[in-house]
Amino acid sequence: MKLLMGVICIATSLFLGGCEDQGSAPKSVTSAGLSANEKLTEHSKEFEAAVIQVTDNVHVAVGYGLANSILIEGEDGVIIVDTTESVAVAEAVKKEFDKITKKPVTAIIYTHNHVDHIMGSGVFAGDDNPDIYSYETTPHYIDKILQIIRPVIYKRSMRQFGSLLHDGDVLNAGIGPFLDSGPSTPVDLLRPTKTFSGNSTKLNIEGVNIELYFAPGETPDQIFVWLPDQKLLMPGDNFYRSFPNLYAIRGTAYRDVMDWASSIDKMRVLKPEYLVPSHTRPLQGADEIYRHLTDYRDAIQFVHDQTIRGMNMGFTLQQITERVKLPAHLASSPYLQEFYGRVDWSVRSIFSGYLGWFGGNATDLTPLDELGNAKRMVELAGGIDALRDKSQTALATKDYQWALKLADILLVLDKEDEGAQETRTVCLKELGAGEISATGRSYYLTQAAEMEGLKITEPDTTLVPERMLRSFPVAQYLNAMSVNLAAEDALDKDVTVGFEFTDTNEVFSIQIRRGVAIVKAEAAVNPQASVRTETYVWKEILAKRRNPALAFASGDVEVTGSVLDLLSFLSLFQPIENPS
Ligand SMILES: [Zn+2]
């Protein structure tokens, strides 16, 4: 039976999201005259694995995975801020932290919901049963790991981080050495147990005064951590040694960039003596930190305001993208190099965040269809051979963007065109090699590898620990089913199935009504079939960890009504086959 899915699958790569250090750390590098590739290579020094002592009782592990993990030692226990992205990275960091102290973990703090901060938590917790702190909305965003667009975000995340590239192709990941993530990466997530609302909360954990501040920016649930007695700031992902990722090319909803700048203002007024970000190395010195925080928030506001100004003056998106550049005093900051986020991508995101997809020119309201456009381009070039020649000439003269564009047109006309395939592959590799943003570089190189046969496979759900699978609400799984309906096969269907979950006493109804599946958290009315089982059993079936037919036969899933109707109902949920 084809029980759809694409629904479940929890992988570490779903979401996603510096410092002059203590003595041994790299100093900022003079980048004048270096190529993009050389600059990005230099940037790797930022990620040499080290546990850096910041103050008597604060250490930060940098370079073990994409995100840092921070150790705060208290009287009889420790507090961990952020837990890295995987079991393997968390174990490597924990081994180092255990050399510093053997005290149990009393508390874990998540600065936000991104997987590179939360997926190693089970390793740090061990048997210590710590409290897990976050902002009140973080559990909601963790649930959205199973969001309806999970399959596409997963695939694009694999490209953004270059997770499937060969060693050596990924110089670094912009804000860390790499993201430890892939179809077979074990993760161990614990959900928050203590959340706060409003603007801030004050805690004393193991004798350490800790203040948590709501600071939306890179994510809407972002917080920063402040140790007032040491004037030590942990800004989460709202500050690191790269131009901020105001837009993530893996795909993201609009990030409110002015919220981000305002959150940095909240940090500036505290005048931190130490700054320990969740990516890149820590900083020390109140004046220097204040200067970098100021430049950072000014860069964000500059890009925002000048984009809006261009929009209001009637410039097109492309024109604004070409016009908005950081001024020299910001462009030269070591904290604003485009190793992760890029200014032009940010402009595009701000434009579409305010105005949506339509640029304003009526020409773009109803563009030519892909094939019609390609045929006209061939005619314009003087025939298909002439178009091929122009693509080859562009390639030979290293005009890679143009050669790629022409190759794409040729591939619309014939996706088996070997010359165009070769051109496209070479162009993607060359553009990747010349790209300063690590995410852009990895995206180019991964798509080149896909041209050469790489397949991005779905995550192995058998690696998800039972307690993690149990922790997600079953409603997330059912709600995600509707977007997998094969509407073309269901246009003549009107069938309702009821669900009753015996462990949570939840009921749901799913009605397929002529091409649409309507999911409701209420009892089904006159269902053709009903399912009665435990939430965990149903999740295991959706995760392909349990055979549904066997579950029906064994009685683990009780079916009332027509089993055939139920099987035919379930068979209608399947992803669209996309040969590309
Ligand atoms: Zn992060």
Short mmCIF file of N, CA and C and ligand atoms in Angstrom, two decimals, residues 17 66-67 112 114 116-117 175 218 237 278-279, ligand 1:
data_model
loop_
_atom_site.label_atom_id
_atom_site.label_comp_id
_atom_site.label_asym_id
_atom_site.label_seq_id
_atom_site.Cartn_x
_atom_site.Cartn_y
_atom_site.Cartn_z
N GLY A 17 18.39 28.33 10.34
CA GLY A 17 18.68 29.55 10.51
C GLY A 17 19.43 30.15 10.17
N LEU A 66 27.62 22.93 13.39
CA LEU A 66 27.25 24.26 12.87
C LEU A 66 27.13 25.28 13.99
N ALA A 67 26.47 24.88 15.10
CA ALA A 67 26.24 25.85 16.18
C ALA A 67 27.14 25.56 17.37
N HIS A 112 16.52 29.46 20.44
CA HIS A 112 15.42 29.46 19.47
C HIS A 112 15.22 28.04 18.96
N HIS A 114 15.63 26.52 15.97
CA HIS A 114 16.32 25.90 14.83
C HIS A 114 17.06 24.63 15.26
N ASP A 116 19.83 23.28 14.62
CA ASP A 116 21.24 23.26 15.00
C ASP A 116 21.45 23.68 16.46
N HIS A 117 20.35 24.01 17.17
CA HIS A 117 20.45 24.42 18.57
C HIS A 117 19.76 23.44 19.51
N ILE A 175 28.68 29.98 9.06
CA ILE A 175 28.60 30.30 10.49
C ILE A 175 29.06 29.12 11.34
N GLU A 218 16.26 36.57 13.78
CA GLU A 218 16.45 35.47 12.83
C GLU A 218 15.27 34.51 12.88
N ASP A 237 21.28 33.64 17.65
CA ASP A 237 21.65 33.79 16.23
C ASP A 237 21.37 35.18 15.69
N SER A 278 25.99 32.11 19.39
CA SER A 278 25.75 30.68 19.16
C SER A 278 26.38 30.19 17.86
N HIS A 279 27.01 31.09 17.12
CA HIS A 279 27.84 30.72 15.98
C HIS A 279 29.06 31.65 15.98
ZN ZN B 1 21.88 28.56 14.29
#
